[in-house]
CSV table of C-alpha atoms and ligand atoms in Angstrom, one decimal:
chain,number,residue,atom,x,y,z
A,1,UNK,CA,54.5,80.4,168.0
A,2,UNK,CA,53.8,84.1,168.6
A,3,UNK,CA,50.9,85.5,166.9
A,4,UNK,CA,51.6,87.3,163.8
A,5,UNK,CA,52.4,91.1,163.2
A,6,UNK,CA,49.5,92.4,161.4
A,7,UNK,CA,50.1,94.9,158.7
A,8,UNK,CA,47.3,96.6,157.0
A,9,UNK,CA,48.2,96.9,153.1
A,10,UNK,CA,46.4,100.4,152.7
A,11,UNK,CA,49.0,102.1,155.1
A,12,UNK,CA,50.7,105.1,153.6
A,13,UNK,CA,51.7,104.2,149.9
A,14,UNK,CA,49.7,101.0,150.1
A,15,UNK,CA,51.5,99.2,147.4
A,16,UNK,CA,53.9,96.2,146.8
A,17,UNK,CA,56.8,97.6,148.5
A,18,UNK,CA,55.2,97.2,151.9
A,19,UNK,CA,54.7,93.3,151.2
A,20,UNK,CA,58.3,93.0,149.9
A,21,UNK,CA,59.8,94.5,152.9
A,22,UNK,CA,57.6,92.7,155.5
A,23,UNK,CA,58.1,89.4,154.1
A,24,UNK,CA,61.9,89.9,153.4
A,25,UNK,CA,62.1,90.8,157.3
A,26,UNK,CA,60.0,88.1,158.4
A,27,UNK,CA,61.9,85.4,156.5
A,28,UNK,CA,65.2,86.7,158.2
A,29,UNK,CA,63.9,87.6,161.9
A,30,UNK,CA,61.3,84.8,161.9
A,31,UNK,CA,58.6,87.1,163.2
A,32,UNK,CA,55.5,86.0,161.5
A,33,UNK,CA,53.4,88.4,159.6
A,34,UNK,CA,49.8,88.8,158.3
A,35,UNK,CA,49.1,91.3,155.6
A,36,UNK,CA,45.6,92.3,154.8
A,37,UNK,CA,44.2,94.5,152.1
A,38,UNK,CA,47.3,93.8,150.0
A,39,UNK,CA,48.2,96.6,147.6
A,40,UNK,CA,44.7,98.2,148.7
A,41,UNK,CA,45.8,101.8,147.5
A,42,UNK,CA,46.3,100.5,143.7
A,43,UNK,CA,44.0,100.7,141.2
A,44,UNK,CA,42.4,97.7,139.6
A,45,UNK,CA,41.5,96.0,143.0
A,46,UNK,CA,45.0,95.5,144.3
A,47,UNK,CA,46.1,92.0,145.6
A,48,UNK,CA,49.3,90.1,144.7
A,49,UNK,CA,50.6,90.7,141.0
A,50,UNK,CA,52.9,87.7,139.5
A,51,UNK,CA,56.1,89.7,140.7
A,52,UNK,CA,54.8,90.0,144.5
A,53,UNK,CA,53.6,86.4,144.3
A,54,UNK,CA,57.1,85.3,143.0
A,55,UNK,CA,59.0,86.9,145.7
A,56,UNK,CA,56.6,85.7,148.5
A,57,UNK,CA,56.7,82.1,147.3
A,58,UNK,CA,60.4,82.0,147.1
A,59,UNK,CA,61.1,83.6,150.4
A,60,UNK,CA,58.7,81.0,151.9
A,61,UNK,CA,60.4,78.3,150.5
A,62,UNK,CA,63.8,79.4,151.3
A,63,UNK,CA,63.0,80.3,155.0
A,64,UNK,CA,60.8,77.3,155.4
A,65,UNK,CA,57.8,79.3,156.1
A,66,UNK,CA,54.2,78.3,156.3
A,67,UNK,CA,52.5,80.5,153.8
A,68,UNK,CA,48.8,80.8,153.6
A,69,UNK,CA,46.6,82.8,151.4
A,70,UNK,CA,49.3,83.3,148.6
A,71,UNK,CA,47.9,83.2,145.0
A,72,UNK,CA,47.4,85.7,142.1
A,73,UNK,CA,45.3,88.7,143.3
A,74,UNK,CA,45.2,87.4,146.8
A,75,UNK,CA,44.5,90.4,149.2
A,76,UNK,CA,45.6,88.6,152.5
A,77,UNK,CA,48.5,86.3,153.5
A,78,UNK,CA,50.1,85.1,156.3
A,79,UNK,CA,53.7,84.2,156.5
A,80,UNK,CA,55.0,81.9,159.2
A,81,UNK,CA,58.8,81.5,159.0
A,82,UNK,CA,60.1,78.3,160.7
A,83,UNK,CA,61.7,79.0,164.1
A,84,UNK,CA,64.2,76.1,163.7
A,85,UNK,CA,67.6,77.7,162.7
A,86,UNK,CA,67.4,75.5,159.4
A,87,UNK,CA,67.2,76.7,155.7
A,88,UNK,CA,65.6,74.7,153.1
A,89,UNK,CA,68.2,72.5,151.3
A,90,UNK,CA,67.0,73.5,147.9
A,91,UNK,CA,67.6,76.9,148.6
A,92,UNK,CA,71.2,76.6,149.9
A,93,UNK,CA,72.4,76.0,146.3
A,94,UNK,CA,75.0,78.4,144.7
A,95,UNK,CA,72.9,78.8,141.9
A,96,UNK,CA,69.3,80.1,142.1
A,97,UNK,CA,66.9,80.3,139.4
A,98,UNK,CA,63.7,82.5,139.6
A,99,UNK,CA,61.5,82.5,136.4
A,100,UNK,CA,58.5,84.8,135.8
A,101,UNK,CA,56.6,84.3,132.5
A,102,UNK,CA,55.6,88.1,132.4
A,103,UNK,CA,57.9,91.0,132.4
A,104,UNK,CA,57.1,91.7,136.2
A,105,UNK,CA,60.1,93.9,137.4
A,106,UNK,CA,63.3,91.7,137.9
A,107,UNK,CA,64.6,94.3,140.2
A,108,UNK,CA,61.4,94.3,142.5
A,109,UNK,CA,62.0,90.5,143.0
A,110,UNK,CA,65.5,91.2,143.7
A,111,UNK,CA,64.5,93.9,146.0
A,112,UNK,CA,62.5,91.5,148.0
A,113,UNK,CA,65.1,88.8,148.5
A,114,UNK,CA,68.2,90.5,148.7
A,115,UNK,CA,68.2,91.3,152.6
A,116,UNK,CA,67.7,87.5,153.1
A,117,UNK,CA,70.5,86.6,150.7
A,118,UNK,CA,72.9,89.1,152.4
A,119,UNK,CA,72.0,88.4,156.2
A,120,UNK,CA,70.6,84.9,156.3
A,121,UNK,CA,73.9,83.8,157.9
A,122,UNK,CA,75.4,81.7,154.9
A,123,UNK,CA,79.1,82.0,154.2
A,124,UNK,CA,78.8,81.0,150.4
A,125,UNK,CA,78.1,83.4,147.4
A,126,UNK,CA,75.1,82.8,145.4
A,127,UNK,CA,74.4,83.4,141.8
A,128,UNK,CA,70.8,84.3,141.2
A,129,UNK,CA,69.3,84.4,137.9
A,130,UNK,CA,65.9,86.1,137.5
A,131,UNK,CA,63.8,86.3,134.5
A,132,UNK,CA,61.1,89.2,133.8
A,133,UNK,CA,61.4,92.8,132.9
A,134,UNK,CA,64.7,94.8,133.1
A,135,UNK,CA,63.1,98.0,131.9
A,136,UNK,CA,59.6,98.3,133.7
A,137,UNK,CA,57.5,101.5,134.7
A,138,UNK,CA,57.7,102.6,138.2
A,139,UNK,CA,60.5,100.2,139.3
A,140,UNK,CA,64.1,100.4,139.3
A,141,UNK,CA,65.6,99.5,135.9
A,142,UNK,CA,68.6,97.3,135.3
A,143,UNK,CA,70.6,100.4,134.4
A,144,UNK,CA,69.5,102.3,137.8
A,145,UNK,CA,70.5,99.3,139.8
A,146,UNK,CA,73.9,98.6,138.2
A,147,UNK,CA,74.8,102.4,138.0
A,148,UNK,CA,73.2,103.6,141.4
A,149,UNK,CA,71.9,101.1,143.7
A,150,UNK,CA,74.8,98.4,143.6
A,151,UNK,CA,77.5,101.1,143.9
A,152,UNK,CA,75.7,102.7,146.6
A,153,UNK,CA,75.1,99.5,148.6
A,154,UNK,CA,78.8,99.0,148.3
A,155,UNK,CA,79.6,102.4,149.5
A,156,UNK,CA,77.6,101.8,152.7
A,157,UNK,CA,79.6,98.4,153.4
A,158,UNK,CA,77.7,95.7,151.7
A,159,UNK,CA,80.1,93.2,150.3
A,160,UNK,CA,80.1,93.9,146.3
A,161,UNK,CA,77.2,92.5,144.2
A,162,UNK,CA,78.0,92.0,140.6
A,163,UNK,CA,75.1,92.1,138.1
A,164,UNK,CA,75.1,90.7,134.4
A,165,UNK,CA,72.6,91.7,131.9
A,166,UNK,CA,71.5,88.6,129.7
A,167,UNK,CA,68.8,90.4,127.8
A,168,UNK,CA,66.4,93.0,128.1
A,169,UNK,CA,62.8,92.8,129.1
A,170,UNK,CA,60.3,95.5,128.5
A,171,UNK,CA,56.9,96.5,129.7
A,172,UNK,CA,56.7,99.1,127.0
A,173,UNK,CA,56.2,98.5,123.2
A,174,UNK,CA,54.6,95.2,123.9
A,175,UNK,CA,55.8,92.9,126.8
A,176,UNK,CA,59.0,91.1,126.4
A,177,UNK,CA,60.8,88.9,128.7
A,178,UNK,CA,64.6,89.4,129.7
A,179,UNK,CA,67.0,88.0,132.2
A,180,UNK,CA,69.7,89.0,134.6
A,181,UNK,CA,72.1,87.4,137.0
A,182,UNK,CA,73.3,88.7,140.4
A,183,UNK,CA,76.4,87.4,142.4
A,184,UNK,CA,75.6,88.1,146.0
A,185,UNK,CA,78.2,87.5,148.5
A,186,UNK,CA,76.6,87.3,152.0
A,187,UNK,CA,77.5,89.6,154.9
A,188,UNK,CA,79.3,87.4,157.5
A,189,UNK,CA,78.9,90.1,160.3
A,190,UNK,CA,76.2,92.6,160.9
A,191,UNK,CA,76.4,95.7,158.5
A,192,UNK,CA,78.2,98.5,160.3
A,193,UNK,CA,76.3,101.8,160.7
A,194,UNK,CA,76.8,104.1,157.6
A,195,UNK,CA,76.6,107.7,157.3
A,196,UNK,CA,75.5,109.3,154.0
A,197,UNK,CA,75.6,113.0,155.1
A,198,UNK,CA,78.6,114.5,153.1
A,199,UNK,CA,77.3,114.8,149.7
A,200,UNK,CA,80.3,116.5,148.0
A,201,UNK,CA,80.2,118.3,144.5
A,202,UNK,CA,79.0,116.7,141.2
A,203,UNK,CA,82.1,115.5,139.5
A,204,UNK,CA,80.6,113.7,136.6
A,205,UNK,CA,77.3,112.8,134.9
A,206,UNK,CA,76.8,109.4,133.0
A,207,UNK,CA,74.0,109.4,130.5
A,208,UNK,CA,72.4,106.1,129.3
A,209,UNK,CA,70.0,106.2,126.3
A,210,UNK,CA,68.1,103.3,125.1
A,211,UNK,CA,66.1,104.2,121.9
A,212,UNK,CA,65.8,103.2,118.2
A,213,UNK,CA,68.9,103.5,116.4
A,214,UNK,CA,67.5,106.1,114.1
A,215,UNK,CA,67.0,108.4,117.1
A,216,UNK,CA,70.6,108.3,118.3
A,217,UNK,CA,72.1,111.5,116.7
A,218,UNK,CA,68.9,113.4,117.6
A,219,UNK,CA,69.1,112.4,121.3
A,220,UNK,CA,72.7,113.2,121.4
A,221,UNK,CA,72.1,116.5,120.2
A,222,UNK,CA,69.2,117.3,122.6
A,223,UNK,CA,71.5,116.1,125.4
A,224,UNK,CA,74.4,118.6,124.1
A,225,UNK,CA,72.0,121.5,124.1
A,226,UNK,CA,70.8,120.7,127.5
A,227,UNK,CA,74.1,120.2,129.0
A,228,UNK,CA,75.2,123.6,127.6
A,229,UNK,CA,72.1,125.4,129.1
A,230,UNK,CA,72.3,123.6,132.6
A,231,UNK,CA,76.1,123.2,133.2
A,232,UNK,CA,76.2,125.5,136.0
A,233,UNK,CA,73.2,124.2,137.7
A,234,UNK,CA,74.9,120.5,137.5
A,235,UNK,CA,78.5,121.1,137.8
A,236,UNK,CA,78.9,124.5,139.6
A,237,UNK,CA,82.4,125.9,139.0
A,238,UNK,CA,83.9,122.4,138.0
A,239,UNK,CA,84.9,121.4,134.6
A,240,UNK,CA,81.9,119.1,133.3
A,241,UNK,CA,82.8,115.4,132.9
A,242,UNK,CA,80.0,113.7,130.8
A,243,UNK,CA,79.9,110.2,129.3
A,244,UNK,CA,77.1,109.2,127.0
A,245,UNK,CA,76.2,105.6,126.2
A,246,UNK,CA,73.8,104.7,123.6
A,247,UNK,CA,72.1,101.3,123.0
A,248,UNK,CA,69.8,100.4,120.1
A,249,UNK,CA,66.2,99.6,121.9
A,250,UNK,CA,65.3,97.7,118.5
A,251,UNK,CA,61.8,98.8,119.0
A,252,UNK,CA,60.1,102.2,117.7
A,253,UNK,CA,58.2,102.4,121.3
A,254,UNK,CA,61.0,101.9,123.5
A,255,UNK,CA,62.6,105.0,124.8
A,256,UNK,CA,64.6,105.0,128.2
A,257,UNK,CA,66.8,107.8,129.5
A,258,UNK,CA,68.9,107.7,132.8
A,259,UNK,CA,71.3,110.4,134.2
A,260,UNK,CA,73.5,109.5,136.9
A,261,UNK,CA,75.6,112.1,138.7
A,262,UNK,CA,78.6,111.1,140.8
A,263,UNK,CA,79.9,113.4,143.5
A,264,UNK,CA,83.3,114.0,145.0
A,265,UNK,CA,82.5,111.8,147.8
A,266,UNK,CA,81.3,108.8,145.6
A,267,UNK,CA,77.6,109.4,146.0
A,268,UNK,CA,75.6,108.3,142.9
A,269,UNK,CA,72.2,110.2,142.4
A,270,UNK,CA,70.2,108.7,139.5
A,271,UNK,CA,66.9,110.0,137.6
A,272,UNK,CA,65.5,108.2,134.8
A,273,UNK,CA,62.3,108.0,132.6
A,274,UNK,CA,61.1,105.0,130.8
A,275,UNK,CA,58.8,106.6,128.3
A,276,UNK,CA,55.2,105.6,128.9
A,277,UNK,CA,53.2,108.0,126.9
A,278,UNK,CA,51.9,107.4,123.5
A,279,UNK,CA,54.6,107.4,120.9
A,280,UNK,CA,53.1,108.8,117.7
A,281,UNK,CA,54.8,108.2,114.4
A,282,UNK,CA,56.3,111.5,113.1
A,283,UNK,CA,56.5,113.0,116.7
A,284,UNK,CA,59.7,111.1,117.9
A,285,UNK,CA,61.3,114.5,118.2
A,286,UNK,CA,58.7,115.4,120.9
A,287,UNK,CA,59.4,112.3,122.8
A,288,UNK,CA,63.2,112.9,122.9
A,289,UNK,CA,63.1,116.5,123.9
A,290,UNK,CA,60.3,115.8,126.6
A,291,UNK,CA,62.3,113.0,128.1
A,292,UNK,CA,65.5,115.0,128.2
A,293,UNK,CA,63.7,118.1,129.8
A,294,UNK,CA,61.9,116.1,132.5
A,295,UNK,CA,65.0,113.8,133.3
A,296,UNK,CA,67.4,117.0,133.8
A,297,UNK,CA,64.9,118.8,135.8
A,298,UNK,CA,64.3,115.9,138.1
A,299,UNK,CA,68.2,115.5,138.5
A,300,UNK,CA,68.8,119.1,139.0
A,301,UNK,CA,66.3,119.1,141.7
A,302,UNK,CA,67.9,116.3,143.3
A,303,UNK,CA,71.3,118.1,143.0
A,304,UNK,CA,69.8,121.4,144.4
A,305,UNK,CA,68.5,120.1,147.6
A,306,UNK,CA,71.7,118.5,148.5
A,307,UNK,CA,70.6,114.9,149.4
A,308,UNK,CA,72.9,112.0,149.7
A,309,UNK,CA,70.4,109.6,148.2
A,310,UNK,CA,68.0,110.3,145.5
A,311,UNK,CA,64.3,110.0,146.1
A,312,UNK,CA,64.0,106.3,145.2
A,313,UNK,CA,67.3,105.1,146.7
A,314,UNK,CA,66.2,106.5,149.9
A,315,UNK,CA,63.4,104.3,150.4
A,316,UNK,CA,65.6,101.3,149.2
A,317,UNK,CA,68.1,101.9,151.9
A,318,UNK,CA,65.6,102.0,154.8
A,319,UNK,CA,65.5,98.1,155.3
A,320,UNK,CA,69.6,98.2,155.6
A,321,UNK,CA,69.5,101.3,158.1
A,322,UNK,CA,67.1,99.0,160.0
A,323,UNK,CA,69.3,96.0,160.0
A,324,UNK,CA,72.7,97.8,160.6
A,325,UNK,CA,74.5,97.9,163.9
A,326,UNK,CA,74.3,101.5,165.2
A,327,UNK,CA,72.8,104.6,164.0
A,328,UNK,CA,73.0,105.0,160.3
A,329,UNK,CA,71.7,108.4,158.6
A,330,UNK,CA,70.9,109.3,155.1
A,331,UNK,CA,70.5,112.8,154.6
A,332,UNK,CA,67.5,113.6,152.4
A,333,UNK,CA,68.4,117.3,151.6
A,334,UNK,CA,67.0,120.6,152.4
A,335,UNK,CA,64.3,122.5,150.2
A,336,UNK,CA,64.0,126.3,151.3
A,337,UNK,CA,66.0,125.6,154.5
A,338,UNK,CA,63.5,122.8,155.5
A,339,UNK,CA,64.5,119.1,155.5
A,340,UNK,CA,63.2,117.3,152.4
A,341,UNK,CA,60.5,115.0,153.7
A,342,UNK,CA,60.9,111.3,152.8
A,343,UNK,CA,58.8,110.1,149.9
A,344,UNK,CA,55.4,108.2,150.8
A,345,UNK,CA,57.3,105.1,149.6
A,346,UNK,CA,60.2,105.8,152.3
A,347,UNK,CA,57.7,106.7,155.0
A,348,UNK,CA,56.0,103.4,154.2
A,349,UNK,CA,59.2,101.4,154.6
A,350,UNK,CA,60.0,103.0,157.9
A,351,UNK,CA,56.6,102.1,159.1
A,352,UNK,CA,57.1,98.5,158.2
A,353,UNK,CA,60.4,98.1,159.7
A,354,UNK,CA,59.3,99.7,163.0
A,355,UNK,CA,56.1,97.5,162.9
A,356,UNK,CA,58.2,94.3,162.6
A,357,UNK,CA,61.5,94.8,164.4
A,358,UNK,CA,60.9,98.1,166.3
A,359,UNK,CA,63.5,100.1,164.5
A,360,UNK,CA,62.7,103.8,164.6
A,361,UNK,CA,63.7,106.7,162.4
A,362,UNK,CA,64.0,110.3,163.4
A,363,UNK,CA,63.0,113.4,161.2
A,364,UNK,CA,66.8,113.8,160.1
A,365,UNK,CA,66.9,110.4,158.3
A,366,UNK,CA,68.8,108.5,161.0
A,367,UNK,CA,67.8,104.9,162.4
A,368,UNK,CA,69.4,103.0,165.1
A,369,UNK,CA,69.6,99.6,163.7
A,370,UNK,CA,69.2,96.1,165.3
A,371,UNK,CA,72.7,94.8,164.5
A,372,UNK,CA,71.1,92.0,162.6
A,373,UNK,CA,73.4,88.8,162.4
A,374,UNK,CA,75.7,89.8,165.5
A,375,UNK,CA,76.5,86.9,167.6
A,376,UNK,CA,74.8,88.5,170.6
A,377,UNK,CA,71.9,89.1,168.7
A,378,UNK,CA,72.1,85.5,167.4
A,379,UNK,CA,72.3,84.4,171.0
A,380,UNK,CA,69.4,86.5,171.9
A,381,UNK,CA,67.3,85.1,169.0
A,382,UNK,CA,68.3,81.5,169.8
A,383,UNK,CA,67.9,81.7,173.4
A,384,UNK,CA,64.9,83.6,174.0
A,385,UNK,CA,67.0,86.9,174.8
A,386,UNK,CA,66.3,90.7,174.7
A,387,UNK,CA,65.5,91.1,170.8
A,388,UNK,CA,63.3,87.9,171.1
A,389,UNK,CA,61.4,89.3,173.8
A,390,UNK,CA,61.1,92.8,172.4
A,391,UNK,CA,59.9,91.1,169.2
A,392,UNK,CA,57.4,89.1,171.0
A,393,UNK,CA,56.1,92.3,172.7
A,394,UNK,CA,55.8,93.8,169.4
A,395,UNK,CA,53.8,90.8,168.2
A,396,UNK,CA,51.2,91.3,171.0
A,397,UNK,CA,51.0,95.0,170.6
A,398,UNK,CA,50.6,94.6,166.9
A,399,UNK,CA,48.4,91.7,166.6
A,400,UNK,CA,45.7,91.4,164.3
A,401,UNK,CA,43.0,91.1,167.0
A,402,UNK,CA,44.2,94.5,168.4
B,1,ATP,N1,62.5,105.4,138.3
B,1,ATP,C1,62.8,104.8,139.4
B,1,ATP,N2,64.1,104.5,139.7
B,1,ATP,C2,64.5,103.7,140.7
B,1,ATP,N3,63.6,103.1,141.7
B,1,ATP,C3,62.4,103.3,141.4
B,1,ATP,C4,61.8,104.1,140.4
B,1,ATP,N4,60.7,104.1,140.3
B,1,ATP,C5,60.2,103.1,141.4
B,1,ATP,N5,61.3,102.7,142.0
B,1,ATP,C6,61.3,101.8,143.2
B,1,ATP,O1,60.5,100.8,143.0
B,1,ATP,C7,59.7,100.4,144.2
B,1,ATP,C8,58.3,100.7,143.8
B,1,ATP,O2,57.4,100.2,145.0
B,1,ATP,P1,55.7,100.0,144.8
B,1,ATP,O3,55.2,99.5,146.0
B,1,ATP,O4,55.4,101.2,144.0
B,1,ATP,O5,56.0,98.8,143.6
B,1,ATP,P2,55.1,97.6,143.2
B,1,ATP,O6,55.6,96.4,143.7
B,1,ATP,O7,55.2,97.7,141.6
B,1,ATP,O8,53.8,98.0,143.4
B,1,ATP,P3,52.5,98.5,143.1
B,1,ATP,O9,52.2,97.9,141.7
B,1,ATP,O10,51.7,98.3,144.1
B,1,ATP,O11,52.9,100.1,142.8
B,1,ATP,C9,60.3,101.6,145.2
B,1,ATP,O12,61.3,100.9,146.1
B,1,ATP,C10,60.7,102.8,144.3
B,1,ATP,O13,61.9,103.3,145.1
């Protein structure tokens, strides 16, 4: 087997996403990887947290990989997928259960395994049940995934993924476990290249509030005032269409607000905040007004620079651009006439896909994908053809001892 591609875990963002993308791509393409200094830029010493370990272990079993070094807080792992075109029997079941006993983000586990579930070459839908956190700081919430990520994946041509929330799991207001099921239908051919370049006008905004029931009216009033004030910045000359949903968070320290704008071309832009500052008794009005101000101004910033994917979605689409067939483009918007730079997360994702499968991004957010899953690519892969050779070249040029 070729020597593993070495990834230094402190590169760019230096967090967990580098690991998730690397292991997800490795399990699909069978390119072995070695990651050192995992999450090396995170405070607290870095290394694998439970959420990362869960994803790595699941993918290693699913792709019959040899995994070494993996444990809680590990800073180095080597992931060597089996080169035989055979998946582990256990993981071909139509029901998959992934359990976490802390509220590690369910959606980050899902982010790690989704490319594998979609492109592993199966023809059967799977139902994946994951327990952990549904609303966790610095990760996509259940609400963001169901209202932004999944519709956007469908817009770019990925078979519709359904999600079913069973119960909420929180990182705030004391740890609490929840669970979600996803039904994923695998792609039966490579993902065609997609173009997210025409944003259109903002047609409607959907607001999701999770807060203690006693705060409902105040929160709604704050939003009304803000919509009145910022109507033109959001809707321009169009008649505003706003829908507000409130759910009782059943805890006086659990506050979450999400705004999702839908454009005339079907694009969804989302911004949210799971309140993570101290909630003081008697100061709840301050919590609601600061959440409303911040989430509105974040969304308006996204709207003003005209991007076709919000800052978070942009990094989450990188892996799909790299696997698609042909050149996919995601317009990231312009600020003062200049293209908006990808976030550090997006740059990191682009670096990882380059290192593992050789896909490159241009400054405008375009990427010529490797057509993963096409017959030609399969033949190449099985018979040691073009792709295999170029991957092997990459192993050599990026191996650890370089
Ligand atoms: N508010 C948000 N809405 C949607 N997606 C988000 C949000 N915040 C973070 N994300 C996404 O979550 C992922 C976070 O990656 P990151 O590497 O920071 O996470 P991590 O595994 O928790 O690692 P670490 O603990 O090392 O930060 C990125 O894909 C990012 O786009």
